[in-house]
PDB file of C-alpha atoms in Angstrom:
ATOM      1  CA  MET A1193      56.958 105.687  97.131  1.00  0.00           C
ATOM      2  CA  LEU A1194      55.523 107.014 101.056  1.00  0.00           C
ATOM      3  CA  ASP A1195      56.724 104.167 102.623  1.00  0.00           C
ATOM      4  CA  LEU A1196      60.385 104.994 101.132  1.00  0.00           C
ATOM      5  CA  VAL A1197      60.092 108.551 101.695  1.00  0.00           C
ATOM      6  CA  LEU A1198      58.901 107.832 106.014  1.00  0.00           C
ATOM      7  CA  GLU A1199      61.611 105.219 105.936  1.00  0.00           C
ATOM      8  CA  ALA A1200      64.523 107.630 104.871  1.00  0.00           C
ATOM      9  CA  GLU A1201      63.363 109.885 107.507  1.00  0.00           C
ATOM     10  CA  TRP A1202      63.126 107.980 109.776  1.00  0.00           C
ATOM     11  CA  GLN A1203      66.718 106.555 109.348  1.00  0.00           C
ATOM     12  CA  MET A1204      67.658 110.406 109.728  1.00  0.00           C
ATOM     13  CA  PHE A1205      65.438 111.307 112.528  1.00  0.00           C
ATOM     14  CA  VAL A1206      66.646 108.839 114.999  1.00  0.00           C
ATOM     15  CA  ARG A1207      70.499 110.438 114.286  1.00  0.00           C
ATOM     16  CA  VAL A1208      69.219 113.866 115.107  1.00  0.00           C
ATOM     17  CA  ARG A1209      70.805 115.354 118.831  1.00  0.00           C
ATOM     18  CA  SER A1210      68.822 118.753 119.229  1.00  0.00           C
ATOM     19  CA  ALA A1211      69.056 121.003 122.156  1.00  0.00           C
ATOM     20  CA  ARG A1212      65.075 119.803 122.730  1.00  0.00           C
ATOM     21  CA  HIS A1213      64.607 115.967 122.675  1.00  0.00           C
ATOM     22  CA  ALA A1214      61.760 114.884 120.103  1.00  0.00           C
ATOM     23  CA  PRO A1215      59.545 112.656 122.165  1.00  0.00           C
ATOM     24  CA  CYS A1216      58.692 110.590 118.505  1.00  0.00           C
ATOM     25  CA  GLN A1217      62.606 109.278 118.245  1.00  0.00           C
ATOM     26  CA  SER A1218      61.412 107.049 120.276  1.00  0.00           C
ATOM     27  CA  ALA A1219      58.306 106.121 118.903  1.00  0.00           C
ATOM     28  CA  PRO A1220      58.500 105.169 115.207  1.00  0.00           C
ATOM     29  CA  ASP A1221      55.367 104.168 114.366  1.00  0.00           C
ATOM     30  CA  ASN A1222      53.831 107.418 115.972  1.00  0.00           C
ATOM     31  CA  PHE A1223      56.511 109.916 113.727  1.00  0.00           C
ATOM     32  CA  LYS A1224      55.344 107.673 111.020  1.00  0.00           C
ATOM     33  CA  THR A1225      51.680 108.334 111.842  1.00  0.00           C
ATOM     34  CA  ILE A1226      52.283 111.608 112.015  1.00  0.00           C
ATOM     35  CA  ARG A1227      54.715 112.511 108.716  1.00  0.00           C
ATOM     36  CA  SER A1228      52.190 110.556 106.625  1.00  0.00           C
ATOM     37  CA  SER A1229      49.269 112.274 107.161  1.00  0.00           C
ATOM     38  CA  LEU A1230      51.121 115.099 106.524  1.00  0.00           C
ATOM     39  CA  PHE A1231      52.975 113.799 103.115  1.00  0.00           C
ATOM     40  CA  GLU A1232      49.186 111.663 101.942  1.00  0.00           C
ATOM     41  CA  THR A1233      48.839 115.270 101.141  1.00  0.00           C
ATOM     42  CA  TRP A1234      51.647 115.243  98.698  1.00  0.00           C
ATOM     43  CA  THR A1235      51.716 114.325  94.540  1.00  0.00           C
ATOM     44  CA  GLN A1236      53.446 111.448  93.811  1.00  0.00           C
ATOM     45  CA  ALA A1237      55.816 114.216  91.829  1.00  0.00           C
ATOM     46  CA  MET A1238      56.893 116.019  95.197  1.00  0.00           C
ATOM     47  CA  LEU A1239      57.273 112.583  97.308  1.00  0.00           C
ATOM     48  CA  THR A1240      59.195 111.424  94.202  1.00  0.00           C
ATOM     49  CA  SER A1241      61.462 114.578  94.573  1.00  0.00           C
ATOM     50  CA  TYR A1242      62.077 114.531  98.164  1.00  0.00           C
ATOM     51  CA  LEU A1243      62.957 111.197  97.813  1.00  0.00           C
ATOM     52  CA  ALA A1244      65.894 111.851  95.879  1.00  0.00           C
ATOM     53  CA  ASP A1245      66.805 114.890  97.952  1.00  0.00           C
ATOM     54  CA  LEU A1246      66.434 112.347 101.003  1.00  0.00           C
ATOM     55  CA  GLU A1247      68.923 109.936  99.016  1.00  0.00           C
ATOM     56  CA  GLN A1248      71.148 112.105  97.709  1.00  0.00           C
ATOM     57  CA  ALA A1249      72.092 113.971 101.013  1.00  0.00           C
ATOM     58  CA  GLU A1250      72.578 110.520 102.604  1.00  0.00           C
ATOM     59  CA  ALA A1251      74.856 109.394  99.641  1.00  0.00           C
ATOM     60  CA  VAL A1252      77.292 112.256 100.427  1.00  0.00           C
ATOM     61  CA  GLY A1253      76.960 112.095 104.197  1.00  0.00           C
ATOM     62  CA  ARG A1254      74.107 114.793 104.617  1.00  0.00           C
ATOM     63  CA  ASN A1255      71.316 114.524 107.082  1.00  0.00           C
ATOM     64  CA  LEU A1256      68.260 116.473 106.286  1.00  0.00           C
ATOM     65  CA  LEU A1257      66.573 116.077 109.782  1.00  0.00           C
ATOM     66  CA  ALA A1258      69.465 117.117 111.550  1.00  0.00           C
ATOM     67  CA  GLU A1259      70.011 119.605 109.204  1.00  0.00           C
ATOM     68  CA  LYS A1260      66.386 121.025 110.141  1.00  0.00           C
ATOM     69  CA  TYR A1261      67.094 120.885 114.077  1.00  0.00           C
ATOM     70  CA  ALA A1262      70.025 122.455 113.483  1.00  0.00           C
ATOM     71  CA  ARG A1263      68.159 125.679 111.781  1.00  0.00           C
ATOM     72  CA  MET A1264      65.335 125.347 114.267  1.00  0.00           C
ATOM     73  CA  ASP A1265      68.223 125.969 117.255  1.00  0.00           C
ATOM     74  CA  ASN A1266      70.043 128.557 115.906  1.00  0.00           C
ATOM     75  CA  LEU A1267      73.002 126.363 115.555  1.00  0.00           C
ATOM     76  CA  VAL A1268      73.942 127.030 110.950  1.00  0.00           C
ATOM     77  CA  PRO A1269      73.386 129.530 108.923  1.00  0.00           C
ATOM     78  CA  PRO A1270      70.339 129.261 106.764  1.00  0.00           C
ATOM     79  CA  LEU A1271      70.374 126.313 104.462  1.00  0.00           C
ATOM     80  CA  SER A1272      68.353 127.996 101.086  1.00  0.00           C
ATOM     81  CA  ASN A1273      67.270 131.670 100.489  1.00  0.00           C
ATOM     82  CA  SER A1274      64.565 130.813  97.698  1.00  0.00           C
ATOM     83  CA  PRO A1275      61.857 132.805  97.934  1.00  0.00           C
ATOM     84  CA  LEU A1276      59.330 130.321  97.471  1.00  0.00           C
ATOM     85  CA  ILE A1277      59.666 129.330 101.600  1.00  0.00           C
ATOM     86  CA  ASP A1278      58.461 132.787 103.316  1.00  0.00           C
ATOM     87  CA  ILE A1279      55.577 132.247 100.653  1.00  0.00           C
ATOM     88  CA  ILE A1280      55.186 129.081 101.549  1.00  0.00           C
ATOM     89  CA  VAL A1281      54.800 129.429 105.320  1.00  0.00           C
ATOM     90  CA  THR A1282      52.709 132.209 104.597  1.00  0.00           C
ATOM     91  CA  MET A1283      50.217 130.194 102.870  1.00  0.00           C
ATOM     92  CA  GLU A1284      50.709 127.467 105.484  1.00  0.00           C
ATOM     93  CA  SER A1285      50.286 129.878 108.682  1.00  0.00           C
ATOM     94  CA  ASN A1286      47.330 131.035 106.921  1.00  0.00           C
ATOM     95  CA  TRP A1287      45.630 127.468 107.026  1.00  0.00           C
ATOM     96  CA  GLN A1288      46.886 127.421 110.494  1.00  0.00           C
ATOM     97  CA  GLU A1289      45.202 130.347 111.683  1.00  0.00           C
ATOM     98  CA  GLU A1290      41.434 128.728 110.667  1.00  0.00           C
ATOM     99  CA  LEU A1291      42.791 125.204 112.084  1.00  0.00           C
ATOM    100  CA  GLN A1292      42.901 126.927 115.371  1.00  0.00           C
ATOM    101  CA  GLY A1293      40.037 129.021 114.817  1.00  0.00           C
ATOM    102  CA  ARG A1294      38.080 125.801 114.168  1.00  0.00           C
ATOM    103  CA  TYR A1295      39.318 123.175 116.552  1.00  0.00           C
ATOM    104  CA  PRO A1296      41.570 125.085 119.049  1.00  0.00           C
ATOM    105  CA  ALA A1297      41.188 122.419 121.843  1.00  0.00           C
ATOM    106  CA  LEU A1298      42.552 119.816 119.191  1.00  0.00           C
ATOM    107  CA  TYR A1299      45.273 122.730 117.842  1.00  0.00           C
ATOM    108  CA  ARG A1300      46.458 123.259 121.350  1.00  0.00           C
ATOM    109  CA  ARG A1301      46.590 119.537 121.749  1.00  0.00           C
ATOM    110  CA  CYS A1302      48.479 118.562 118.634  1.00  0.00           C
ATOM    111  CA  CYS A1303      50.033 121.286 116.998  1.00  0.00           C
ATOM    112  CA  ARG A1304      52.854 123.660 117.137  1.00  0.00           C
ATOM    113  CA  SER A1305      52.068 127.296 117.985  1.00  0.00           C
ATOM    114  CA  MET A1306      51.899 130.220 115.933  1.00  0.00           C
ATOM    115  CA  ASP A1307      53.032 132.596 119.309  1.00  0.00           C
ATOM    116  CA  GLU A1308      56.324 134.213 118.382  1.00  0.00           C
ATOM    117  CA  THR A1309      58.773 131.474 120.598  1.00  0.00           C
ATOM    118  CA  GLY A1310      62.017 132.200 118.593  1.00  0.00           C
ATOM    119  CA  ASP A1311      62.411 129.209 118.182  1.00  0.00           C
ATOM    120  CA  GLY A1312      61.329 125.542 116.570  1.00  0.00           C
ATOM    121  CA  ARG A1313      57.987 125.261 118.686  1.00  0.00           C
ATOM    122  CA  ASN A1314      56.909 128.200 116.455  1.00  0.00           C
ATOM    123  CA  PHE A1315      54.960 126.942 113.338  1.00  0.00           C
ATOM    124  CA  GLY A1316      55.969 129.334 110.672  1.00  0.00           C
ATOM    125  CA  ILE A1317      60.447 128.724 112.201  1.00  0.00           C
ATOM    126  CA  TYR A1318      59.520 124.880 112.212  1.00  0.00           C
ATOM    127  CA  LEU A1319      58.221 124.757 108.544  1.00  0.00           C
ATOM    128  CA  GLY A1320      60.838 127.565 107.441  1.00  0.00           C
ATOM    129  CA  CYS A1321      63.913 125.505 108.753  1.00  0.00           C
ATOM    130  CA  GLU A1322      62.432 122.271 106.961  1.00  0.00           C
ATOM    131  CA  LEU A1323      61.371 123.946 103.661  1.00  0.00           C
ATOM    132  CA  GLU A1324      64.738 124.959 103.922  1.00  0.00           C
ATOM    133  CA  THR A1325      66.423 121.051 103.238  1.00  0.00           C
ATOM    134  CA  TYR A1326      64.206 120.518 100.206  1.00  0.00           C
ATOM    135  CA  GLY A1327      65.990 120.759  97.261  1.00  0.00           C
ATOM    136  CA  ASP A1328      64.758 123.768  94.928  1.00  0.00           C
ATOM    137  CA  HIS A1329      62.204 121.251  92.430  1.00  0.00           C
ATOM    138  CA  THR A1330      60.699 119.902  95.241  1.00  0.00           C
ATOM    139  CA  LEU A1331      60.195 123.321  96.971  1.00  0.00           C
ATOM    140  CA  GLN A1332      58.436 123.926  93.612  1.00  0.00           C
ATOM    141  CA  LEU A1333      56.380 121.370  93.256  1.00  0.00           C
ATOM    142  CA  TYR A1334      54.824 122.391  97.014  1.00  0.00           C
ATOM    143  CA  PHE A1335      54.195 125.670  95.844  1.00  0.00           C
ATOM    144  CA  GLU A1336      52.440 124.787  93.590  1.00  0.00           C
ATOM    145  CA  ASN A1337      50.512 121.677  94.986  1.00  0.00           C
ATOM    146  CA  ILE A1338      49.400 124.952  97.702  1.00  0.00           C
ATOM    147  CA  GLU A1339      48.802 126.620  94.374  1.00  0.00           C
ATOM    148  CA  ALA A1340      46.466 124.197  93.610  1.00  0.00           C
ATOM    149  CA  ALA A1341      44.663 123.619  97.239  1.00  0.00           C
ATOM    150  CA  LEU A1342      44.192 127.164  97.543  1.00  0.00           C
ATOM    151  CA  ALA A1343      42.652 126.927  93.656  1.00  0.00           C
ATOM    152  CA  GLY A1344      40.099 124.145  94.905  1.00  0.00           C
ATOM    153  CA  ASN A1345      39.442 125.811  98.295  1.00  0.00           C
ATOM    154  CA  ARG A1346      40.760 123.359 100.299  1.00  0.00           C
ATOM    155  CA  ASN A1347      43.054 124.019 103.404  1.00  0.00           C
ATOM    156  CA  LEU A1348      45.993 120.736 103.151  1.00  0.00           C
ATOM    157  CA  ALA A1349      46.448 121.923 107.580  1.00  0.00           C
ATOM    158  CA  VAL A1350      42.410 121.145 108.223  1.00  0.00           C
ATOM    159  CA  GLU A1351      43.194 117.433 105.464  1.00  0.00           C
ATOM    160  CA  ALA A1352      46.447 116.568 106.975  1.00  0.00           C
ATOM    161  CA  LEU A1353      45.159 116.928 110.563  1.00  0.00           C
ATOM    162  CA  ARG A1354      41.818 114.909 109.562  1.00  0.00           C
ATOM    163  CA  ARG A1355      44.033 112.251 108.525  1.00  0.00           C
ATOM    164  CA  LEU A1356      45.462 112.049 111.255  1.00  0.00           C
ATOM    165  CA  VAL A1357      43.026 112.033 114.224  1.00  0.00           C
ATOM    166  CA  CYS A1358      41.209 109.361 111.876  1.00  0.00           C
ATOM    167  CA  LYS A1359      45.049 106.997 112.625  1.00  0.00           C
ATOM    168  CA  ASN A1360      44.523 107.729 116.132  1.00  0.00           C
ATOM    169  CA  GLY A1361      40.701 106.842 116.717  1.00  0.00           C
ATOM    170  CA  TYR A1362      38.769 109.610 115.679  1.00  0.00           C
ATOM    171  CA  ARG A1363      35.502 109.439 113.781  1.00  0.00           C
ATOM    172  CA  ASP A1364      36.532 112.950 112.017  1.00  0.00           C
ATOM    173  CA  LEU A1365      37.582 116.349 113.212  1.00  0.00           C
ATOM    174  CA  ASP A1366      34.550 117.314 115.047  1.00  0.00           C
ATOM    175  CA  HIS A1367      34.387 113.964 116.897  1.00  0.00           C
ATOM    176  CA  ALA A1368      37.896 114.423 117.887  1.00  0.00           C
ATOM    177  CA  GLU A1369      37.513 118.175 119.434  1.00  0.00           C
ATOM    178  CA  SER A1370      34.599 117.199 120.932  1.00  0.00           C
ATOM    179  CA  VAL A1371      36.306 114.914 122.907  1.00  0.00           C
ATOM    180  CA  LEU A1372      39.362 116.616 124.049  1.00  0.00           C
ATOM    181  CA  LYS A1373      37.472 119.451 125.285  1.00  0.00           C
ATOM    182  CA  SER A1374      35.511 117.463 127.271  1.00  0.00           C
ATOM    183  CA  GLY A1375      38.424 116.728 128.665  1.00  0.00           C
ATOM    184  CA  GLU A1376      39.679 120.182 129.040  1.00  0.00           C
ATOM    185  CA  ALA A1377      36.242 120.650 131.308  1.00  0.00           C
ATOM    186  CA  ALA A1378      36.977 117.804 133.727  1.00  0.00           C
TER     187      ALA A1378
END
């Protein structure tokens, strides 16, 4: 299921034309490594629902990733008014703040800024615009996954970043932080 989601997203992503070129548009392996690290924190039901969103959009000529970037560039009006979007962005932003406090060098290198940028470079705007492209069922499952993680005292942002750094040759987050900190001091 994960491979199908990654391929469907990639096919949409390479067709995105945005005000800001995304370097990973010419690097499918990097794109898939980054996105898989995130999607591996999702349930199978979430992946199945999101794949259905992607397939339904493709069937009617919509490109969900182009829509996300158009929202980030403020070129189109909001795509969804689901109250879950603001709740999810708040919850995920809290996780990002914890991540930034624990791993500042890694955060600066790998994560979107929490600073008010007014555009898609800001984590909350990026995530909110992405969530607007999800179907209602996918949003509900996303919310439930976050609630379950919170109840289990888990931070899915930390888990996703741990997966990403391990896929890039680091032992764990502490190892990656140490390497990046020593590189900043040089």
